[in-house]
mmCIF file with all atom_site columns, C-alpha atoms in Angstrom:
data_model
loop_
_atom_site.group_PDB
_atom_site.id
_atom_site.type_symbol
_atom_site.label_atom_id
_atom_site.label_alt_id
_atom_site.label_comp_id
_atom_site.label_asym_id
_atom_site.label_entity_id
_atom_site.label_seq_id
_atom_site.pdbx_PDB_ins_code
_atom_site.Cartn_x
_atom_site.Cartn_y
_atom_site.Cartn_z
_atom_site.occupancy
_atom_site.B_iso_or_equiv
_atom_site.pdbx_formal_charge
_atom_site.auth_seq_id
_atom_site.auth_comp_id
_atom_site.auth_asym_id
_atom_site.auth_atom_id
_atom_site.pdbx_PDB_model_num
ATOM 1   C CA . MET Q 1 1   ? 144.997 45.403 203.755 1.00 46.00 ? 5   MET Q CA 1
ATOM 2   C CA . THR Q 1 2   ? 144.013 42.703 205.997 1.00 50.00 ? 6   THR Q CA 1
ATOM 3   C CA . MET Q 1 3   ? 141.210 42.882 208.515 1.00 49.00 ? 7   MET Q CA 1
ATOM 4   C CA . GLU Q 1 4   ? 143.585 42.957 211.501 1.00 52.00 ? 8   GLU Q CA 1
ATOM 5   C CA . GLU Q 1 5   ? 145.292 46.018 210.059 1.00 51.00 ? 9   GLU Q CA 1
ATOM 6   C CA . ASN Q 1 6   ? 141.975 47.871 209.546 1.00 49.00 ? 10  ASN Q CA 1
ATOM 7   C CA . VAL Q 1 7   ? 140.719 47.323 213.058 1.00 50.00 ? 11  VAL Q CA 1
ATOM 8   C CA . GLN Q 1 8   ? 142.009 50.116 215.293 1.00 57.00 ? 12  GLN Q CA 1
ATOM 9   C CA . THR Q 1 9   ? 141.870 49.992 219.108 1.00 67.00 ? 13  THR Q CA 1
ATOM 10  C CA . GLU Q 1 10  ? 140.240 53.028 220.578 1.00 83.00 ? 14  GLU Q CA 1
ATOM 11  C CA . MET Q 1 11  ? 142.265 54.879 223.190 1.00 87.00 ? 15  MET Q CA 1
ATOM 12  C CA . PRO Q 1 12  ? 140.644 55.009 226.466 1.00 93.00 ? 16  PRO Q CA 1
ATOM 13  C CA . THR Q 1 13  ? 139.255 58.277 227.886 1.00 95.00 ? 17  THR Q CA 1
ATOM 14  C CA . THR Q 1 14  ? 139.660 59.489 231.373 1.00 96.00 ? 18  THR Q CA 1
ATOM 15  C CA . ARG Q 1 15  ? 135.705 59.506 231.573 1.00 97.00 ? 19  ARG Q CA 1
ATOM 16  C CA . SER Q 1 16  ? 135.345 55.886 230.231 1.00 97.00 ? 20  SER Q CA 1
ATOM 17  C CA . VAL Q 1 17  ? 137.910 54.441 232.510 1.00 98.00 ? 21  VAL Q CA 1
ATOM 18  C CA . GLY Q 1 18  ? 136.629 56.611 235.458 1.00 98.00 ? 22  GLY Q CA 1
ATOM 19  C CA . MET Q 1 19  ? 133.115 55.592 234.979 1.00 98.00 ? 23  MET Q CA 1
ATOM 20  C CA . LEU Q 1 20  ? 133.878 51.895 234.698 1.00 98.00 ? 24  LEU Q CA 1
ATOM 21  C CA . TYR Q 1 21  ? 135.966 51.936 237.863 1.00 98.00 ? 25  TYR Q CA 1
ATOM 22  C CA . GLY Q 1 22  ? 133.310 54.230 239.523 1.00 98.00 ? 26  GLY Q CA 1
ATOM 23  C CA . LEU Q 1 23  ? 130.794 51.325 239.091 1.00 98.00 ? 27  LEU Q CA 1
ATOM 24  C CA . ILE Q 1 24  ? 133.347 48.870 240.397 1.00 98.00 ? 28  ILE Q CA 1
ATOM 25  C CA . MET Q 1 25  ? 134.013 50.986 243.395 1.00 98.00 ? 29  MET Q CA 1
ATOM 26  C CA . ALA Q 1 26  ? 130.313 51.433 244.070 1.00 98.00 ? 30  ALA Q CA 1
ATOM 27  C CA . VAL Q 1 27  ? 129.789 47.711 243.942 1.00 97.00 ? 31  VAL Q CA 1
ATOM 28  C CA . VAL Q 1 28  ? 132.683 47.029 246.246 1.00 96.00 ? 32  VAL Q CA 1
ATOM 29  C CA . SER Q 1 29  ? 131.513 49.738 248.660 1.00 95.00 ? 33  SER Q CA 1
ATOM 30  C CA . ILE Q 1 30  ? 128.037 48.376 248.822 1.00 96.00 ? 34  ILE Q CA 1
ATOM 31  C CA . VAL Q 1 31  ? 129.207 44.712 249.358 1.00 95.00 ? 35  VAL Q CA 1
ATOM 32  C CA . TYR Q 1 32  ? 131.642 46.049 252.004 1.00 93.00 ? 36  TYR Q CA 1
ATOM 33  C CA . PHE Q 1 33  ? 128.841 47.904 253.684 1.00 92.00 ? 37  PHE Q CA 1
ATOM 34  C CA . ILE Q 1 34  ? 126.625 44.743 253.721 1.00 93.00 ? 38  ILE Q CA 1
ATOM 35  C CA . VAL Q 1 35  ? 129.468 42.580 254.983 1.00 92.00 ? 39  VAL Q CA 1
ATOM 36  C CA . LEU Q 1 36  ? 130.050 44.963 257.948 1.00 90.00 ? 40  LEU Q CA 1
ATOM 37  C CA . ILE Q 1 37  ? 126.383 45.036 258.713 1.00 89.00 ? 41  ILE Q CA 1
ATOM 38  C CA . LEU Q 1 38  ? 126.018 41.330 258.681 1.00 90.00 ? 42  LEU Q CA 1
ATOM 39  C CA . ALA Q 1 39  ? 129.097 40.941 260.746 1.00 89.00 ? 43  ALA Q CA 1
ATOM 40  C CA . GLY Q 1 40  ? 127.877 43.578 263.281 1.00 83.00 ? 44  GLY Q CA 1
ATOM 41  C CA . VAL Q 1 41  ? 131.062 45.657 262.877 1.00 82.00 ? 45  VAL Q CA 1
ATOM 42  C CA . ASP Q 1 42  ? 131.027 49.326 263.871 1.00 75.00 ? 46  ASP Q CA 1
ATOM 43  C CA . MET Q 1 43  ? 131.346 51.443 260.843 1.00 73.00 ? 47  MET Q CA 1
ATOM 44  C CA . THR Q 1 44  ? 131.722 54.678 262.553 1.00 69.00 ? 48  THR Q CA 1
ATOM 45  C CA . SER Q 1 45  ? 135.176 53.951 263.921 1.00 71.00 ? 49  SER Q CA 1
ATOM 46  C CA . GLY Q 1 46  ? 138.168 51.877 263.680 1.00 74.00 ? 50  GLY Q CA 1
ATOM 47  C CA . PHE Q 1 47  ? 138.499 49.055 261.215 1.00 75.00 ? 51  PHE Q CA 1
ATOM 48  C CA . GLY Q 1 48  ? 135.034 49.396 259.809 1.00 73.00 ? 52  GLY Q CA 1
ATOM 49  C CA . ARG Q 1 49  ? 135.571 52.941 258.902 1.00 75.00 ? 53  ARG Q CA 1
ATOM 50  C CA . TRP Q 1 50  ? 139.137 53.033 257.589 1.00 82.00 ? 54  TRP Q CA 1
ATOM 51  C CA . PHE Q 1 51  ? 139.590 49.764 255.925 1.00 84.00 ? 55  PHE Q CA 1
ATOM 52  C CA . SER Q 1 52  ? 137.555 50.900 252.880 1.00 88.00 ? 56  SER Q CA 1
ATOM 53  C CA . THR Q 1 53  ? 140.402 53.343 252.142 1.00 91.00 ? 57  THR Q CA 1
ATOM 54  C CA . ILE Q 1 54  ? 142.542 50.332 251.022 1.00 93.00 ? 58  ILE Q CA 1
ATOM 55  C CA . PHE Q 1 55  ? 139.885 49.500 248.428 1.00 92.00 ? 59  PHE Q CA 1
ATOM 56  C CA . TYR Q 1 56  ? 139.709 53.047 247.240 1.00 96.00 ? 60  TYR Q CA 1
ATOM 57  C CA . ILE Q 1 57  ? 143.497 53.210 246.765 1.00 97.00 ? 61  ILE Q CA 1
ATOM 58  C CA . ALA Q 1 58  ? 143.522 49.816 245.017 1.00 97.00 ? 62  ALA Q CA 1
ATOM 59  C CA . ILE Q 1 59  ? 140.636 50.746 242.641 1.00 98.00 ? 63  ILE Q CA 1
ATOM 60  C CA . ILE Q 1 60  ? 142.064 54.084 241.706 1.00 98.00 ? 64  ILE Q CA 1
ATOM 61  C CA . TYR Q 1 61  ? 145.542 52.461 241.156 1.00 98.00 ? 65  TYR Q CA 1
ATOM 62  C CA . LEU Q 1 62  ? 143.907 49.823 238.922 1.00 98.00 ? 66  LEU Q CA 1
ATOM 63  C CA . ALA Q 1 63  ? 142.034 52.358 236.940 1.00 98.00 ? 67  ALA Q CA 1
ATOM 64  C CA . HIS Q 1 64  ? 145.182 54.361 236.352 1.00 98.00 ? 68  HIS Q CA 1
ATOM 65  C CA . LYS Q 1 65  ? 147.102 51.146 235.384 1.00 97.00 ? 69  LYS Q CA 1
ATOM 66  C CA . ASN Q 1 66  ? 144.184 50.335 232.929 1.00 97.00 ? 70  ASN Q CA 1
ATOM 67  C CA . PHE Q 1 67  ? 144.429 53.751 231.352 1.00 97.00 ? 71  PHE Q CA 1
ATOM 68  C CA . LYS Q 1 68  ? 148.124 53.437 230.827 1.00 96.00 ? 72  LYS Q CA 1
ATOM 69  C CA . ASP Q 1 69  ? 148.029 49.773 229.591 1.00 96.00 ? 73  ASP Q CA 1
ATOM 70  C CA . ASN Q 1 70  ? 145.210 50.306 227.091 1.00 95.00 ? 74  ASN Q CA 1
ATOM 71  C CA . GLY Q 1 71  ? 146.486 53.825 226.045 1.00 93.00 ? 75  GLY Q CA 1
ATOM 72  C CA . ASP Q 1 72  ? 149.839 55.191 225.051 1.00 92.00 ? 76  ASP Q CA 1
ATOM 73  C CA . GLY Q 1 73  ? 151.454 54.050 228.391 1.00 93.00 ? 77  GLY Q CA 1
ATOM 74  C CA . PHE Q 1 74  ? 151.384 57.547 229.804 1.00 95.00 ? 78  PHE Q CA 1
ATOM 75  C CA . LEU Q 1 75  ? 149.283 59.213 232.569 1.00 96.00 ? 79  LEU Q CA 1
ATOM 76  C CA . SER Q 1 76  ? 149.541 62.897 233.250 1.00 95.00 ? 80  SER Q CA 1
ATOM 77  C CA . PHE Q 1 77  ? 148.560 64.268 236.699 1.00 96.00 ? 81  PHE Q CA 1
ATOM 78  C CA . GLY Q 1 78  ? 145.505 65.885 235.110 1.00 96.00 ? 82  GLY Q CA 1
ATOM 79  C CA . GLN Q 1 79  ? 144.439 62.636 233.487 1.00 97.00 ? 83  GLN Q CA 1
ATOM 80  C CA . GLY Q 1 80  ? 144.850 60.661 236.782 1.00 97.00 ? 84  GLY Q CA 1
ATOM 81  C CA . MET Q 1 81  ? 142.749 63.266 238.545 1.00 98.00 ? 85  MET Q CA 1
ATOM 82  C CA . GLY Q 1 82  ? 140.200 63.245 235.674 1.00 97.00 ? 86  GLY Q CA 1
ATOM 83  C CA . ILE Q 1 83  ? 139.877 59.486 236.102 1.00 98.00 ? 87  ILE Q CA 1
ATOM 84  C CA . THR Q 1 84  ? 139.616 59.871 239.940 1.00 98.00 ? 88  THR Q CA 1
ATOM 85  C CA . PHE Q 1 85  ? 136.894 62.603 239.445 1.00 98.00 ? 89  PHE Q CA 1
ATOM 86  C CA . TRP Q 1 86  ? 134.717 60.217 237.414 1.00 98.00 ? 90  TRP Q CA 1
ATOM 87  C CA . ILE Q 1 87  ? 135.346 57.485 239.842 1.00 98.00 ? 91  ILE Q CA 1
ATOM 88  C CA . SER Q 1 88  ? 134.346 59.717 242.778 1.00 98.00 ? 92  SER Q CA 1
ATOM 89  C CA . ILE Q 1 89  ? 131.245 61.028 241.094 1.00 98.00 ? 93  ILE Q CA 1
ATOM 90  C CA . ILE Q 1 90  ? 129.921 57.668 239.834 1.00 98.00 ? 94  ILE Q CA 1
ATOM 91  C CA . SER Q 1 91  ? 130.752 55.646 242.958 1.00 98.00 ? 95  SER Q CA 1
ATOM 92  C CA . SER Q 1 92  ? 129.379 58.247 245.533 1.00 97.00 ? 96  SER Q CA 1
ATOM 93  C CA . ALA Q 1 93  ? 126.187 58.752 243.659 1.00 97.00 ? 97  ALA Q CA 1
ATOM 94  C CA . ILE Q 1 94  ? 125.482 54.954 243.393 1.00 98.00 ? 98  ILE Q CA 1
ATOM 95  C CA . TYR Q 1 95  ? 126.518 54.175 246.956 1.00 97.00 ? 99  TYR Q CA 1
ATOM 96  C CA . SER Q 1 96  ? 124.557 57.105 248.370 1.00 96.00 ? 100 SER Q CA 1
ATOM 97  C CA . ALA Q 1 97  ? 121.412 56.066 246.434 1.00 97.00 ? 101 ALA Q CA 1
ATOM 98  C CA . PHE Q 1 98  ? 121.900 52.583 247.978 1.00 97.00 ? 102 PHE Q CA 1
ATOM 99  C CA . PHE Q 1 99  ? 122.653 53.899 251.359 1.00 94.00 ? 103 PHE Q CA 1
ATOM 100 C CA . TYR Q 1 100 ? 119.412 56.047 251.175 1.00 95.00 ? 104 TYR Q CA 1
ATOM 101 C CA . ILE Q 1 101 ? 117.261 53.031 250.246 1.00 96.00 ? 105 ILE Q CA 1
ATOM 102 C CA . TYR Q 1 102 ? 119.010 51.029 252.993 1.00 94.00 ? 106 TYR Q CA 1
ATOM 103 C CA . ILE Q 1 103 ? 118.323 53.429 255.882 1.00 91.00 ? 107 ILE Q CA 1
ATOM 104 C CA . LYS Q 1 104 ? 114.953 54.787 254.650 1.00 91.00 ? 108 LYS Q CA 1
ATOM 105 C CA . PHE Q 1 105 ? 113.271 51.455 253.809 1.00 92.00 ? 109 PHE Q CA 1
ATOM 106 C CA . LEU Q 1 106 ? 115.337 48.347 254.798 1.00 90.00 ? 110 LEU Q CA 1
ATOM 107 C CA . ASP Q 1 107 ? 116.780 49.230 258.246 1.00 88.00 ? 111 ASP Q CA 1
ATOM 108 C CA . SER Q 1 108 ? 115.272 52.064 259.978 1.00 80.00 ? 112 SER Q CA 1
ATOM 109 C CA . THR Q 1 109 ? 117.155 51.206 263.162 1.00 85.00 ? 113 THR Q CA 1
ATOM 110 C CA . PHE Q 1 110 ? 120.448 52.055 261.573 1.00 83.00 ? 114 PHE Q CA 1
ATOM 111 C CA . VAL Q 1 111 ? 120.126 55.751 262.355 1.00 82.00 ? 115 VAL Q CA 1
ATOM 112 C CA . GLU Q 1 112 ? 119.069 55.085 266.003 1.00 82.00 ? 116 GLU Q CA 1
ATOM 113 C CA . MET Q 1 113 ? 122.033 52.775 266.387 1.00 82.00 ? 117 MET Q CA 1
ATOM 114 C CA . ILE Q 1 114 ? 124.381 55.689 265.304 1.00 81.00 ? 118 ILE Q CA 1
ATOM 115 C CA . LYS Q 1 115 ? 122.559 57.961 267.818 1.00 80.00 ? 119 LYS Q CA 1
ATOM 116 C CA . GLU Q 1 116 ? 123.010 55.572 270.647 1.00 83.00 ? 120 GLU Q CA 1
ATOM 117 C CA . LYS Q 1 117 ? 126.689 55.110 269.766 1.00 81.00 ? 121 LYS Q CA 1
ATOM 118 C CA . GLN Q 1 118 ? 127.086 58.884 269.846 1.00 80.00 ? 122 GLN Q CA 1
ATOM 119 C CA . MET Q 1 119 ? 125.385 59.126 273.199 1.00 80.00 ? 123 MET Q CA 1
ATOM 120 C CA . GLU Q 1 120 ? 127.559 56.481 274.735 1.00 81.00 ? 124 GLU Q CA 1
ATOM 121 C CA . GLU Q 1 121 ? 130.703 58.209 273.476 1.00 80.00 ? 125 GLU Q CA 1
ATOM 122 C CA . MET Q 1 122 ? 129.450 61.489 275.032 1.00 80.00 ? 126 MET Q CA 1
ATOM 123 C CA . GLN Q 1 123 ? 128.721 59.821 278.382 1.00 81.00 ? 127 GLN Q CA 1
ATOM 124 C CA . ALA Q 1 124 ? 132.188 58.134 278.355 1.00 82.00 ? 128 ALA Q CA 1
ATOM 125 C CA . LYS Q 1 125 ? 133.729 61.611 277.768 1.00 81.00 ? 129 LYS Q CA 1
ATOM 126 C CA . GLY Q 1 126 ? 131.888 62.673 281.096 1.00 82.00 ? 130 GLY Q CA 1
ATOM 127 C CA . MET Q 1 127 ? 129.427 65.136 279.371 1.00 79.00 ? 131 MET Q CA 1
ATOM 128 C CA . GLN Q 1 128 ? 126.494 66.250 281.573 1.00 81.00 ? 132 GLN Q CA 1
ATOM 129 C CA . GLU Q 1 129 ? 122.998 65.072 280.674 1.00 83.00 ? 133 GLU Q CA 1
ATOM 130 C CA . GLU Q 1 130 ? 121.904 68.619 279.439 1.00 85.00 ? 134 GLU Q CA 1
ATOM 131 C CA . GLN Q 1 131 ? 125.018 68.810 277.138 1.00 80.00 ? 135 GLN Q CA 1
ATOM 132 C CA . ILE Q 1 132 ? 124.233 65.448 275.738 1.00 78.00 ? 136 ILE Q CA 1
ATOM 133 C CA . ASP Q 1 133 ? 120.558 66.321 275.119 1.00 81.00 ? 137 ASP Q CA 1
ATOM 134 C CA . GLN Q 1 134 ? 121.534 69.617 273.466 1.00 83.00 ? 138 GLN Q CA 1
ATOM 135 C CA . ALA Q 1 135 ? 124.184 67.852 271.262 1.00 79.00 ? 139 ALA Q CA 1
ATOM 136 C CA . MET Q 1 136 ? 121.743 64.994 270.330 1.00 80.00 ? 140 MET Q CA 1
ATOM 137 C CA . LYS Q 1 137 ? 119.106 67.547 269.285 1.00 83.00 ? 141 LYS Q CA 1
ATOM 138 C CA . MET Q 1 138 ? 121.534 69.295 267.092 1.00 82.00 ? 142 MET Q CA 1
ATOM 139 C CA . ALA Q 1 139 ? 122.877 65.980 265.611 1.00 78.00 ? 143 ALA Q CA 1
ATOM 140 C CA . SER Q 1 140 ? 119.273 64.736 264.897 1.00 78.00 ? 144 SER Q CA 1
ATOM 141 C CA . MET Q 1 141 ? 118.887 67.486 262.433 1.00 80.00 ? 145 MET Q CA 1
ATOM 142 C CA . PHE Q 1 142 ? 121.592 65.840 260.329 1.00 81.00 ? 146 PHE Q CA 1
ATOM 143 C CA . MET Q 1 143 ? 120.343 62.248 260.748 1.00 83.00 ? 147 MET Q CA 1
ATOM 144 C CA . SER Q 1 144 ? 117.671 61.936 258.286 1.00 84.00 ? 148 SER Q CA 1
ATOM 145 C CA . PRO Q 1 145 ? 118.076 59.560 255.372 1.00 87.00 ? 149 PRO Q CA 1
ATOM 146 C CA . GLU Q 1 146 ? 118.015 62.409 252.948 1.00 90.00 ? 150 GLU Q CA 1
ATOM 147 C CA . VAL Q 1 147 ? 120.589 64.581 254.814 1.00 91.00 ? 151 VAL Q CA 1
ATOM 148 C CA . MET Q 1 148 ? 122.932 61.521 255.576 1.00 90.00 ? 152 MET Q CA 1
ATOM 149 C CA . SER Q 1 149 ? 122.720 60.451 251.868 1.00 92.00 ? 153 SER Q CA 1
ATOM 150 C CA . SER Q 1 150 ? 123.475 63.954 250.581 1.00 93.00 ? 154 SER Q CA 1
ATOM 151 C CA . PHE Q 1 151 ? 126.490 64.181 252.947 1.00 93.00 ? 155 PHE Q CA 1
ATOM 152 C CA . SER Q 1 152 ? 127.483 60.793 251.635 1.00 93.00 ? 156 SER Q CA 1
ATOM 153 C CA . VAL Q 1 153 ? 127.773 62.145 248.124 1.00 95.00 ? 157 VAL Q CA 1
ATOM 154 C CA . VAL Q 1 154 ? 129.590 65.238 249.087 1.00 96.00 ? 158 VAL Q CA 1
ATOM 155 C CA . PHE Q 1 155 ? 132.088 63.674 251.557 1.00 95.00 ? 159 PHE Q CA 1
ATOM 156 C CA . GLY Q 1 156 ? 132.482 60.559 249.309 1.00 95.00 ? 160 GLY Q CA 1
ATOM 157 C CA . VAL Q 1 157 ? 133.636 62.746 246.432 1.00 97.00 ? 161 VAL Q CA 1
ATOM 158 C CA . ILE Q 1 158 ? 135.915 64.764 248.563 1.00 97.00 ? 162 ILE Q CA 1
ATOM 159 C CA . PHE Q 1 159 ? 137.570 61.786 250.206 1.00 96.00 ? 163 PHE Q CA 1
ATOM 160 C CA . ILE Q 1 160 ? 138.091 59.901 247.001 1.00 97.00 ? 164 ILE Q CA 1
ATOM 161 C CA . LEU Q 1 161 ? 139.522 62.993 245.364 1.00 98.00 ? 165 LEU Q CA 1
ATOM 162 C CA . ILE Q 1 162 ? 141.952 63.448 248.282 1.00 97.00 ? 166 ILE Q CA 1
ATOM 163 C CA . ILE Q 1 163 ? 142.991 59.774 247.960 1.00 97.00 ? 167 ILE Q CA 1
ATOM 164 C CA . GLY Q 1 164 ? 143.322 60.176 244.210 1.00 97.00 ? 168 GLY Q CA 1
ATOM 165 C CA . ILE Q 1 165 ? 145.818 63.078 244.579 1.00 98.00 ? 169 ILE Q CA 1
ATOM 166 C CA . PHE Q 1 166 ? 148.249 60.705 246.443 1.00 97.00 ? 170 PHE Q CA 1
ATOM 167 C CA . VAL Q 1 167 ? 147.644 57.810 244.177 1.00 98.00 ? 171 VAL Q CA 1
ATOM 168 C CA . THR Q 1 168 ? 148.078 59.925 241.146 1.00 97.00 ? 172 THR Q CA 1
ATOM 169 C CA . LEU Q 1 169 ? 151.505 61.233 242.363 1.00 97.00 ? 173 LEU Q CA 1
ATOM 170 C CA . PHE Q 1 170 ? 152.655 57.742 242.341 1.00 97.00 ? 174 PHE Q CA 1
ATOM 171 C CA . THR Q 1 171 ? 151.019 56.362 239.132 1.00 97.00 ? 175 THR Q CA 1
ATOM 172 C CA . GLN Q 1 172 ? 151.611 59.231 236.867 1.00 95.00 ? 176 GLN Q CA 1
ATOM 173 C CA . LYS Q 1 173 ? 153.993 58.751 234.031 1.00 91.00 ? 177 LYS Q CA 1
ATOM 174 C CA . LYS Q 1 174 ? 154.781 61.801 232.022 1.00 88.00 ? 178 LYS Q CA 1
ATOM 175 C CA . ASP Q 1 175 ? 155.127 61.530 228.177 1.00 84.00 ? 179 ASP Q CA 1
ATOM 176 C CA . PRO Q 1 176 ? 158.552 62.822 227.530 1.00 84.00 ? 180 PRO Q CA 1
ATOM 177 C CA . ASN Q 1 177 ? 157.518 63.985 224.047 1.00 83.00 ? 181 ASN Q CA 1
ATOM 178 C CA . ALA Q 1 178 ? 154.551 65.955 225.364 1.00 74.00 ? 182 ALA Q CA 1
ATOM 179 C CA . ILE Q 1 179 ? 154.597 69.700 224.845 1.00 74.00 ? 183 ILE Q CA 1
ATOM 180 C CA . VAL Q 1 180 ? 154.246 71.398 228.225 1.00 63.00 ? 184 VAL Q CA 1
#
């Protein structure tokens, strides 16, 4: 028996692939955030808000491809969602920790900028001053770094899982020999 025959390659797990690509997604998300900040792009709407979805789709697709290429060539819907689950947990937790540090310690004006943008949008809609004041008072309760970071984790996981459902529908490859 030669040494090459003795070495067995380990099959990837949904967790190992998901954690690796979760780290990748976190790094990409952080770099994207920094680029948008430096470029002065509004992250609350339009290009700044939705372009990240392309990164999410690509990273989930690449994770599923990695799982199939380094495994048995198949990916069930459950495995695809398992990978996506780990990606969502890891990337959302890391990104939210970064986001918290950024808005709490590095750029305290970030939250004020969001508040000003909301006020401008309400004024553009023709809301009265009293309505704007009341809406801003309510919104301010949700604008602390702690609350924003918590929402970032929850909504990040939900958003990535939703994207993962659609990606998995296209990337799954059922094993014809599998017992259902």
